[in-house]
């Protein structure tokens, strides 16, 4: 299954992707996680990306498209993939379509997780994440048993640099302007599966499963 997860910052793309990995066994490809790793590793791409991420702006299309194409060509993507946070612009969506077509493949579904904007700021500013394995926590919900230490891997649980109120507000504006139009883009192509994301994560996931398994 070739799946795209679409949704605003904080909609729960990463949270649902983790559940999908368990059930469907597909690789989770989060461009945000890839950039955060590049930042942590201090690569030239990471240094360049950090400037955009800290302001809540998008990393330029050519950079993002390049790393996703490379990732999709890896052997673990042969049986399918879960793309999280890509595409985010019309040129990225066109590039994805073209790259898959070149490989003789196509998307099966675009899961669109819909959450009202009022709920998103609170979710993002209360998020915590494991630096090592990426597991997502929330100070209003699930937190690790030992403060600051990931239950799964012992890694450091921290607050993302872009989860401040000012940056979150810009990320949401950038989403509305650049990414929200992709809902219509995929609806036109018959791929859109809208999901009400304003419910508890396991209830949302039950609908994600239904949308994918029919
Ligand atoms: P990225 O890392 O993709 O961030 P994002 O899109 O802003 O999305 P988030 O990861 O913030 O939210 P999420 O939907 O994954 O929510 P989560 O499950 O964590 O991108 C970061 C940056 O990288 C971008 O700003 C940009 O600079 C750059 N970038 C990345 N991709 C790019 C691209 N394609 N093009 C250009 N630039 C790109 O949940 C959030 C919180 O809510 C958590 O605490 C969670 O516990 C909680 N939560 C989740 N589900 C629920 C629920 N159902 N009910 C209550 N709480 C919930
Ligand atoms: Mg995420
Ligand atoms: Zn961890």
PDB file of C-alpha atoms and ligand atoms in Angstrom:
ATOM      1  CA  UNK A   1       0.000   0.000   0.000  1.00  0.00           C
ATOM      2  CA  UNK A   2       1.305   3.425  -0.982  1.00  0.00           C
ATOM      3  CA  UNK A   3      -0.162   5.926   1.458  1.00  0.00           C
ATOM      4  CA  UNK A   4       0.082   9.666   2.078  1.00  0.00           C
ATOM      5  CA  UNK A   5      -0.870  11.163   5.449  1.00  0.00           C
ATOM      6  CA  UNK A   6      -2.141  14.698   5.004  1.00  0.00           C
ATOM      7  CA  UNK A   7      -2.997  17.040   7.860  1.00  0.00           C
ATOM      8  CA  UNK A   8      -2.113  20.287   9.583  1.00  0.00           C
ATOM      9  CA  UNK A   9       0.741  20.565  12.082  1.00  0.00           C
ATOM     10  CA  UNK A  10      -0.451  18.708  15.186  1.00  0.00           C
ATOM     11  CA  UNK A  11      -3.267  16.846  13.406  1.00  0.00           C
ATOM     12  CA  UNK A  12      -1.730  13.544  14.515  1.00  0.00           C
ATOM     13  CA  UNK A  13       0.134  12.357  11.416  1.00  0.00           C
ATOM     14  CA  UNK A  14       3.065  10.987  13.430  1.00  0.00           C
ATOM     15  CA  UNK A  15       0.766   9.480  16.069  1.00  0.00           C
ATOM     16  CA  UNK A  16      -1.323   7.634  13.464  1.00  0.00           C
ATOM     17  CA  UNK A  17       1.746   6.631  11.443  1.00  0.00           C
ATOM     18  CA  UNK A  18       3.181   4.827  14.490  1.00  0.00           C
ATOM     19  CA  UNK A  19      -0.018   2.769  14.773  1.00  0.00           C
ATOM     20  CA  UNK A  20      -0.039   2.085  11.031  1.00  0.00           C
ATOM     21  CA  UNK A  21       3.541   0.799  11.166  1.00  0.00           C
ATOM     22  CA  UNK A  22       2.480  -1.759  13.812  1.00  0.00           C
ATOM     23  CA  UNK A  23      -0.536  -2.992  11.866  1.00  0.00           C
ATOM     24  CA  UNK A  24       0.621  -2.711   8.258  1.00  0.00           C
ATOM     25  CA  UNK A  25       4.384  -3.123   8.669  1.00  0.00           C
ATOM     26  CA  UNK A  26       5.152  -0.389   6.137  1.00  0.00           C
ATOM     27  CA  UNK A  27       8.068   2.058   6.467  1.00  0.00           C
ATOM     28  CA  UNK A  28       7.153   5.442   7.976  1.00  0.00           C
ATOM     29  CA  UNK A  29       8.721   8.251   5.956  1.00  0.00           C
ATOM     30  CA  UNK A  30       8.446  11.577   7.784  1.00  0.00           C
ATOM     31  CA  UNK A  31      10.264  14.412   6.026  1.00  0.00           C
ATOM     32  CA  UNK A  32      10.182  16.388   9.299  1.00  0.00           C
ATOM     33  CA  UNK A  33      11.933  13.511  11.132  1.00  0.00           C
ATOM     34  CA  UNK A  34      14.471  13.232   8.290  1.00  0.00           C
ATOM     35  CA  UNK A  35      15.285  16.944   8.562  1.00  0.00           C
ATOM     36  CA  UNK A  36      15.519  16.791  12.383  1.00  0.00           C
ATOM     37  CA  UNK A  37      17.989  13.918  12.031  1.00  0.00           C
ATOM     38  CA  UNK A  38      20.021  15.922   9.511  1.00  0.00           C
ATOM     39  CA  UNK A  39      20.017  18.870  11.946  1.00  0.00           C
ATOM     40  CA  UNK A  40      21.198  16.611  14.808  1.00  0.00           C
ATOM     41  CA  UNK A  41      23.914  15.106  12.577  1.00  0.00           C
ATOM     42  CA  UNK A  42      25.019  18.607  11.533  1.00  0.00           C
ATOM     43  CA  UNK A  43      24.947  17.784   7.796  1.00  0.00           C
ATOM     44  CA  UNK A  44      24.952  20.712   5.301  1.00  0.00           C
ATOM     45  CA  UNK A  45      21.324  19.926   4.451  1.00  0.00           C
ATOM     46  CA  UNK A  46      20.464  19.958   8.170  1.00  0.00           C
ATOM     47  CA  UNK A  47      22.141  23.314   8.716  1.00  0.00           C
ATOM     48  CA  UNK A  48      20.217  24.797   5.772  1.00  0.00           C
ATOM     49  CA  UNK A  49      16.893  23.195   6.783  1.00  0.00           C
ATOM     50  CA  UNK A  50      17.081  24.389  10.403  1.00  0.00           C
ATOM     51  CA  UNK A  51      16.747  28.031   9.364  1.00  0.00           C
ATOM     52  CA  UNK A  52      13.425  27.313   7.643  1.00  0.00           C
ATOM     53  CA  UNK A  53      12.122  24.936  10.331  1.00  0.00           C
ATOM     54  CA  UNK A  54      12.778  27.269  13.265  1.00  0.00           C
ATOM     55  CA  UNK A  55      10.703  29.957  11.540  1.00  0.00           C
ATOM     56  CA  UNK A  56       7.960  27.500  10.608  1.00  0.00           C
ATOM     57  CA  UNK A  57       8.654  28.006   6.902  1.00  0.00           C
ATOM     58  CA  UNK A  58       8.862  25.217   4.331  1.00  0.00           C
ATOM     59  CA  UNK A  59      12.199  23.826   3.206  1.00  0.00           C
ATOM     60  CA  UNK A  60      12.557  24.506  -0.583  1.00  0.00           C
ATOM     61  CA  UNK A  61      10.745  22.021  -2.832  1.00  0.00           C
ATOM     62  CA  UNK A  62      13.824  20.828  -4.749  1.00  0.00           C
ATOM     63  CA  UNK A  63      15.575  19.773  -1.513  1.00  0.00           C
ATOM     64  CA  UNK A  64      12.552  17.917  -0.143  1.00  0.00           C
ATOM     65  CA  UNK A  65      11.681  16.260  -3.453  1.00  0.00           C
ATOM     66  CA  UNK A  66      15.279  15.046  -3.786  1.00  0.00           C
ATOM     67  CA  UNK A  67      15.392  13.320  -0.395  1.00  0.00           C
ATOM     68  CA  UNK A  68      11.957  11.728  -0.799  1.00  0.00           C
ATOM     69  CA  UNK A  69      12.745  10.307  -4.235  1.00  0.00           C
ATOM     70  CA  UNK A  70      15.954   8.843  -2.869  1.00  0.00           C
ATOM     71  CA  UNK A  71      14.107   7.343   0.112  1.00  0.00           C
ATOM     72  CA  UNK A  72      11.337   5.812  -2.031  1.00  0.00           C
ATOM     73  CA  UNK A  73      13.947   4.026  -4.127  1.00  0.00           C
ATOM     74  CA  UNK A  74      15.174   2.063  -1.072  1.00  0.00           C
ATOM     75  CA  UNK A  75      14.339  -1.675  -0.992  1.00  0.00           C
ATOM     76  CA  UNK A  76      12.115  -1.427   2.117  1.00  0.00           C
ATOM     77  CA  UNK A  77       9.636   0.702   0.127  1.00  0.00           C
ATOM     78  CA  UNK A  78       8.950  -1.997  -2.470  1.00  0.00           C
ATOM     79  CA  UNK A  79       5.825  -3.273  -0.680  1.00  0.00           C
ATOM     80  CA  UNK A  80       4.620   0.238   0.105  1.00  0.00           C
ATOM     81  CA  UNK A  81       5.179   3.235   2.341  1.00  0.00           C
ATOM     82  CA  UNK A  82       3.531   5.751   4.647  1.00  0.00           C
ATOM     83  CA  UNK A  83       4.497   9.299   3.668  1.00  0.00           C
ATOM     84  CA  UNK A  84       4.018  11.742   6.580  1.00  0.00           C
ATOM     85  CA  UNK A  85       4.365  15.457   5.899  1.00  0.00           C
ATOM     86  CA  UNK A  86       5.048  15.054   2.170  1.00  0.00           C
ATOM     87  CA  UNK A  87       3.775  16.343  -0.201  1.00  0.00           C
ATOM     88  CA  UNK A  88       3.096  19.806   1.240  1.00  0.00           C
ATOM     89  CA  UNK A  89       2.916  21.908  -1.927  1.00  0.00           C
ATOM     90  CA  UNK A  90       1.442  21.424  -5.415  1.00  0.00           C
ATOM     91  CA  UNK A  91       4.923  21.043  -7.008  1.00  0.00           C
ATOM     92  CA  UNK A  92       5.747  18.336  -4.422  1.00  0.00           C
ATOM     93  CA  UNK A  93       2.475  16.519  -5.203  1.00  0.00           C
ATOM     94  CA  UNK A  94       3.197  16.670  -8.950  1.00  0.00           C
ATOM     95  CA  UNK A  95       6.765  15.432  -8.381  1.00  0.00           C
ATOM     96  CA  UNK A  96       5.530  12.531  -6.256  1.00  0.00           C
ATOM     97  CA  UNK A  97       3.010  11.510  -8.908  1.00  0.00           C
ATOM     98  CA  UNK A  98       5.684  11.629 -11.604  1.00  0.00           C
ATOM     99  CA  UNK A  99       8.262   9.716  -9.537  1.00  0.00           C
ATOM    100  CA  UNK A 100       5.788   6.936  -8.714  1.00  0.00           C
ATOM    101  CA  UNK A 101       4.650   6.737 -12.312  1.00  0.00           C
ATOM    102  CA  UNK A 102       8.304   6.364 -13.419  1.00  0.00           C
ATOM    103  CA  UNK A 103       8.505   3.388 -11.034  1.00  0.00           C
ATOM    104  CA  UNK A 104       5.268   1.934 -12.450  1.00  0.00           C
ATOM    105  CA  UNK A 105       3.488   2.664  -9.191  1.00  0.00           C
ATOM    106  CA  UNK A 106       0.750   4.953  -7.892  1.00  0.00           C
ATOM    107  CA  UNK A 107      -0.753   6.142  -4.615  1.00  0.00           C
ATOM    108  CA  UNK A 108      -3.503   3.963  -3.129  1.00  0.00           C
ATOM    109  CA  UNK A 109      -4.930   6.466  -0.632  1.00  0.00           C
ATOM    110  CA  UNK A 110      -4.444   9.892   0.900  1.00  0.00           C
ATOM    111  CA  UNK A 111      -5.578   9.882   4.534  1.00  0.00           C
ATOM    112  CA  UNK A 112      -6.562  13.447   5.428  1.00  0.00           C
ATOM    113  CA  UNK A 113      -6.645  13.936   9.211  1.00  0.00           C
ATOM    114  CA  UNK A 114      -8.939  16.865   9.958  1.00  0.00           C
ATOM    115  CA  UNK A 115      -8.743  18.777  13.253  1.00  0.00           C
ATOM    116  CA  UNK A 116     -10.084  22.286  13.964  1.00  0.00           C
ATOM    117  CA  UNK A 117      -7.368  24.915  14.226  1.00  0.00           C
ATOM    118  CA  UNK A 118      -8.337  25.787  17.841  1.00  0.00           C
ATOM    119  CA  UNK A 119      -7.242  22.327  18.997  1.00  0.00           C
ATOM    120  CA  UNK A 120      -3.886  22.357  17.199  1.00  0.00           C
ATOM    121  CA  UNK A 121      -1.980  25.072  19.087  1.00  0.00           C
ATOM    122  CA  UNK A 122      -2.574  23.339  22.432  1.00  0.00           C
ATOM    123  CA  UNK A 123      -1.580  19.946  21.046  1.00  0.00           C
ATOM    124  CA  UNK A 124       1.679  21.292  19.601  1.00  0.00           C
ATOM    125  CA  UNK A 125       2.832  23.375  22.555  1.00  0.00           C
ATOM    126  CA  UNK A 126       2.210  20.423  24.905  1.00  0.00           C
ATOM    127  CA  UNK A 127       3.963  17.863  22.668  1.00  0.00           C
ATOM    128  CA  UNK A 128       7.181  16.193  23.738  1.00  0.00           C
ATOM    129  CA  UNK A 129       9.160  13.790  21.545  1.00  0.00           C
ATOM    130  CA  UNK A 130      11.966  11.268  21.929  1.00  0.00           C
ATOM    131  CA  UNK A 131      15.117  12.540  20.270  1.00  0.00           C
ATOM    132  CA  UNK A 132      16.327   8.994  19.554  1.00  0.00           C
ATOM    133  CA  UNK A 133      13.317   6.962  18.340  1.00  0.00           C
ATOM    134  CA  UNK A 134      10.819   9.766  17.603  1.00  0.00           C
ATOM    135  CA  UNK A 135       8.084   8.457  19.935  1.00  0.00           C
ATOM    136  CA  UNK A 136       5.510  11.180  20.551  1.00  0.00           C
ATOM    137  CA  UNK A 137       4.308  12.180  24.035  1.00  0.00           C
ATOM    138  CA  UNK A 138       2.098  14.978  25.353  1.00  0.00           C
ATOM    139  CA  UNK A 139       2.106  16.738  28.728  1.00  0.00           C
ATOM    140  CA  UNK A 140      -1.726  16.652  28.636  1.00  0.00           C
ATOM    141  CA  UNK A 141      -1.736  12.937  27.762  1.00  0.00           C
ATOM    142  CA  UNK A 142       0.789  10.142  27.702  1.00  0.00           C
ATOM    143  CA  UNK A 143       4.205  10.942  29.244  1.00  0.00           C
ATOM    144  CA  UNK A 144       7.180   8.650  29.985  1.00  0.00           C
ATOM    145  CA  UNK A 145       7.280   6.858  33.368  1.00  0.00           C
ATOM    146  CA  UNK A 146      10.615   8.521  34.190  1.00  0.00           C
ATOM    147  CA  UNK A 147      10.723  12.283  33.539  1.00  0.00           C
ATOM    148  CA  UNK A 148      12.615  13.115  30.336  1.00  0.00           C
ATOM    149  CA  UNK A 149      13.441   9.464  29.517  1.00  0.00           C
ATOM    150  CA  UNK A 150      11.724   7.573  26.680  1.00  0.00           C
ATOM    151  CA  UNK A 151       9.830   4.425  27.816  1.00  0.00           C
ATOM    152  CA  UNK A 152      10.769   2.614  24.604  1.00  0.00           C
ATOM    153  CA  UNK A 153      14.454   3.368  24.105  1.00  0.00           C
ATOM    154  CA  UNK A 154      15.791   5.405  27.045  1.00  0.00           C
ATOM    155  CA  UNK A 155      16.402   8.374  24.732  1.00  0.00           C
ATOM    156  CA  UNK A 156      15.960  12.007  25.764  1.00  0.00           C
ATOM    157  CA  UNK A 157      12.375  13.277  25.638  1.00  0.00           C
ATOM    158  CA  UNK A 158      12.472  16.944  24.613  1.00  0.00           C
ATOM    159  CA  UNK A 159      10.363  19.774  23.207  1.00  0.00           C
ATOM    160  CA  UNK A 160      10.824  20.459  19.492  1.00  0.00           C
ATOM    161  CA  UNK A 161      12.363  23.880  18.706  1.00  0.00           C
ATOM    162  CA  UNK A 162       9.413  24.696  16.416  1.00  0.00           C
ATOM    163  CA  UNK A 163       6.735  23.959  19.036  1.00  0.00           C
ATOM    164  CA  UNK A 164       6.708  27.492  20.458  1.00  0.00           C
ATOM    165  CA  UNK A 165       3.502  29.552  20.182  1.00  0.00           C
ATOM    166  CA  UNK A 166       5.012  32.014  17.649  1.00  0.00           C
ATOM    167  CA  UNK A 167       6.393  29.328  15.336  1.00  0.00           C
ATOM    168  CA  UNK A 168       3.275  27.175  15.642  1.00  0.00           C
ATOM    169  CA  UNK A 169       1.115  30.099  14.487  1.00  0.00           C
ATOM    170  CA  UNK A 170       3.252  30.562  11.380  1.00  0.00           C
ATOM    171  CA  UNK A 171       3.309  26.808  10.660  1.00  0.00           C
ATOM    172  CA  UNK A 172      -0.491  26.781  10.702  1.00  0.00           C
ATOM    173  CA  UNK A 173      -0.624  29.798   8.330  1.00  0.00           C
ATOM    174  CA  UNK A 174       1.899  28.143   6.006  1.00  0.00           C
ATOM    175  CA  UNK A 175      -0.225  24.975   6.059  1.00  0.00           C
ATOM    176  CA  UNK A 176      -3.409  26.882   5.156  1.00  0.00           C
ATOM    177  CA  UNK A 177      -1.713  28.631   2.254  1.00  0.00           C
ATOM    178  CA  UNK A 178       0.438  25.854   0.756  1.00  0.00           C
ATOM    179  CA  UNK A 179      -0.809  22.457   1.888  1.00  0.00           C
ATOM    180  CA  UNK A 180      -4.565  22.737   2.466  1.00  0.00           C
ATOM    181  CA  UNK A 181      -5.110  23.071  -1.331  1.00  0.00           C
ATOM    182  CA  UNK A 182      -3.797  19.504  -1.692  1.00  0.00           C
ATOM    183  CA  UNK A 183      -7.065  18.254  -0.156  1.00  0.00           C
ATOM    184  CA  UNK A 184      -8.886  19.331  -3.328  1.00  0.00           C
ATOM    185  CA  UNK A 185      -5.960  18.100  -5.472  1.00  0.00           C
ATOM    186  CA  UNK A 186      -6.355  14.543  -4.157  1.00  0.00           C
ATOM    187  CA  UNK A 187     -10.136  14.671  -3.965  1.00  0.00           C
ATOM    188  CA  UNK A 188     -10.216  15.387  -7.704  1.00  0.00           C
ATOM    189  CA  UNK A 189      -8.033  12.323  -8.243  1.00  0.00           C
ATOM    190  CA  UNK A 190     -10.375  10.098  -6.186  1.00  0.00           C
ATOM    191  CA  UNK A 191      -7.715   9.333  -3.577  1.00  0.00           C
ATOM    192  CA  UNK A 192      -8.885  11.388  -0.587  1.00  0.00           C
ATOM    193  CA  UNK A 193     -10.035   9.596   2.584  1.00  0.00           C
ATOM    194  CA  UNK A 194     -11.081  12.311   5.096  1.00  0.00           C
ATOM    195  CA  UNK A 195     -10.900  11.287   8.777  1.00  0.00           C
ATOM    196  CA  UNK A 196     -12.214  13.248  11.780  1.00  0.00           C
ATOM    197  CA  UNK A 197      -9.012  13.630  13.808  1.00  0.00           C
ATOM    198  CA  UNK A 198     -10.623  15.475  16.721  1.00  0.00           C
ATOM    199  CA  UNK A 199     -11.192  12.306  18.752  1.00  0.00           C
ATOM    200  CA  UNK A 200      -8.896  10.113  20.831  1.00  0.00           C
ATOM    201  CA  UNK A 201      -5.994   8.560  18.871  1.00  0.00           C
ATOM    202  CA  UNK A 202      -7.315   4.961  18.975  1.00  0.00           C
ATOM    203  CA  UNK A 203     -10.771   6.026  17.748  1.00  0.00           C
ATOM    204  CA  UNK A 204      -9.144   7.968  14.907  1.00  0.00           C
ATOM    205  CA  UNK A 205      -7.029   4.928  14.081  1.00  0.00           C
ATOM    206  CA  UNK A 206     -10.083   2.653  13.851  1.00  0.00           C
ATOM    207  CA  UNK A 207     -11.343   4.915  11.045  1.00  0.00           C
ATOM    208  CA  UNK A 208      -7.918   4.997   9.375  1.00  0.00           C
ATOM    209  CA  UNK A 209      -7.961   1.184   9.293  1.00  0.00           C
ATOM    210  CA  UNK A 210     -11.476   1.132   7.868  1.00  0.00           C
ATOM    211  CA  UNK A 211     -10.475   3.616   5.175  1.00  0.00           C
ATOM    212  CA  UNK A 212      -7.504   1.466   4.144  1.00  0.00           C
ATOM    213  CA  UNK A 213      -8.931  -2.017   4.566  1.00  0.00           C
ATOM    214  CA  UNK A 214     -12.369  -1.177   3.146  1.00  0.00           C
TER     215      UNK A 214
HETATM  216  P1  LIG B   1       6.879  18.046  10.468  1.00  0.00           P
HETATM  217  O1  LIG B   1       7.760  17.393  11.433  1.00  0.00           O
HETATM  218  O2  LIG B   1       6.239  17.246   9.428  1.00  0.00           O
HETATM  219  O3  LIG B   1       5.799  18.861  11.301  1.00  0.00           O
HETATM  220  P2  LIG B   1       4.264  19.213  10.990  1.00  0.00           P
HETATM  221  O4  LIG B   1       3.730  18.906   9.664  1.00  0.00           O
HETATM  222  O5  LIG B   1       4.148  20.610  11.442  1.00  0.00           O
HETATM  223  O6  LIG B   1       3.479  18.190  11.818  1.00  0.00           O
HETATM  224  P3  LIG B   1       3.773  17.766  13.280  1.00  0.00           P
HETATM  225  O7  LIG B   1       4.821  16.710  13.310  1.00  0.00           O
HETATM  226  O8  LIG B   1       3.968  18.969  14.116  1.00  0.00           O
HETATM  227  O9  LIG B   1       2.343  17.160  13.687  1.00  0.00           O
HETATM  228  P4  LIG B   1       1.750  15.693  13.517  1.00  0.00           P
HETATM  229  O10 LIG B   1       0.567  15.797  12.607  1.00  0.00           O
HETATM  230  O11 LIG B   1       2.773  14.678  13.190  1.00  0.00           O
HETATM  231  O12 LIG B   1       1.183  15.481  14.986  1.00  0.00           O
HETATM  232  P5  LIG B   1       1.644  14.472  16.159  1.00  0.00           P
HETATM  233  O13 LIG B   1       1.186  13.082  15.838  1.00  0.00           O
HETATM  234  O14 LIG B   1       3.056  14.679  16.535  1.00  0.00           O
HETATM  235  O15 LIG B   1       7.676  19.233   9.747  1.00  0.00           O
HETATM  236  C1  LIG B   1       8.483  20.102  10.490  1.00  0.00           C
HETATM  237  C2  LIG B   1       9.144  21.125   9.569  1.00  0.00           C
HETATM  238  O16 LIG B   1       9.996  20.445   8.621  1.00  0.00           O
HETATM  239  C3  LIG B   1       8.196  21.952   8.694  1.00  0.00           C
HETATM  240  O17 LIG B   1       7.695  23.081   9.385  1.00  0.00           O
HETATM  241  C4  LIG B   1       9.128  22.343   7.544  1.00  0.00           C
HETATM  242  O18 LIG B   1      10.006  23.389   7.920  1.00  0.00           O
HETATM  243  C5  LIG B   1       9.952  21.073   7.347  1.00  0.00           C
HETATM  244  N1  LIG B   1       9.313  20.151   6.386  1.00  0.00           N
HETATM  245  C6  LIG B   1       8.871  18.890   6.650  1.00  0.00           C
HETATM  246  N2  LIG B   1       8.336  18.345   5.563  1.00  0.00           N
HETATM  247  C7  LIG B   1       8.415  19.269   4.572  1.00  0.00           C
HETATM  248  C8  LIG B   1       7.996  19.300   3.218  1.00  0.00           C
HETATM  249  N3  LIG B   1       7.362  18.251   2.639  1.00  0.00           N
HETATM  250  N4  LIG B   1       8.252  20.435   2.507  1.00  0.00           N
HETATM  251  C9  LIG B   1       8.882  21.485   3.057  1.00  0.00           C
HETATM  252  N5  LIG B   1       9.286  21.531   4.339  1.00  0.00           N
HETATM  253  C10 LIG B   1       9.055  20.421   5.094  1.00  0.00           C
HETATM  254  O19 LIG B   1       0.682  15.011  17.348  1.00  0.00           O
HETATM  255  C11 LIG B   1       0.875  16.310  17.893  1.00  0.00           C
HETATM  256  C12 LIG B   1       0.549  16.283  19.391  1.00  0.00           C
HETATM  257  O20 LIG B   1      -0.842  16.030  19.546  1.00  0.00           O
HETATM  258  C13 LIG B   1       1.284  15.178  20.160  1.00  0.00           C
HETATM  259  O21 LIG B   1       1.668  15.627  21.423  1.00  0.00           O
HETATM  260  C14 LIG B   1       0.243  14.051  20.263  1.00  0.00           C
HETATM  261  O22 LIG B   1       0.419  13.294  21.433  1.00  0.00           O
HETATM  262  C15 LIG B   1      -1.072  14.843  20.280  1.00  0.00           C
HETATM  263  N6  LIG B   1      -2.146  14.102  19.598  1.00  0.00           N
HETATM  264  C16 LIG B   1      -2.043  13.351  18.455  1.00  0.00           C
HETATM  265  N7  LIG B   1      -3.240  12.825  18.122  1.00  0.00           N
HETATM  266  C17 LIG B   1      -4.124  13.268  19.076  1.00  0.00           C
HETATM  267  C18 LIG B   1      -5.518  13.063  19.283  1.00  0.00           C
HETATM  268  N8  LIG B   1      -6.250  12.304  18.429  1.00  0.00           N
HETATM  269  N9  LIG B   1      -6.100  13.668  20.345  1.00  0.00           N
HETATM  270  C19 LIG B   1      -5.371  14.444  21.204  1.00  0.00           C
HETATM  271  N10 LIG B   1      -4.035  14.655  21.077  1.00  0.00           N
HETATM  272  C20 LIG B   1      -3.418  14.080  20.009  1.00  0.00           C
HETATM  273 MG1  LIG B   2       4.859  14.756  12.840  1.00  0.00          MG
HETATM  274 ZN1  LIG B   3      12.613   6.706  22.286  1.00  0.00          ZN
END
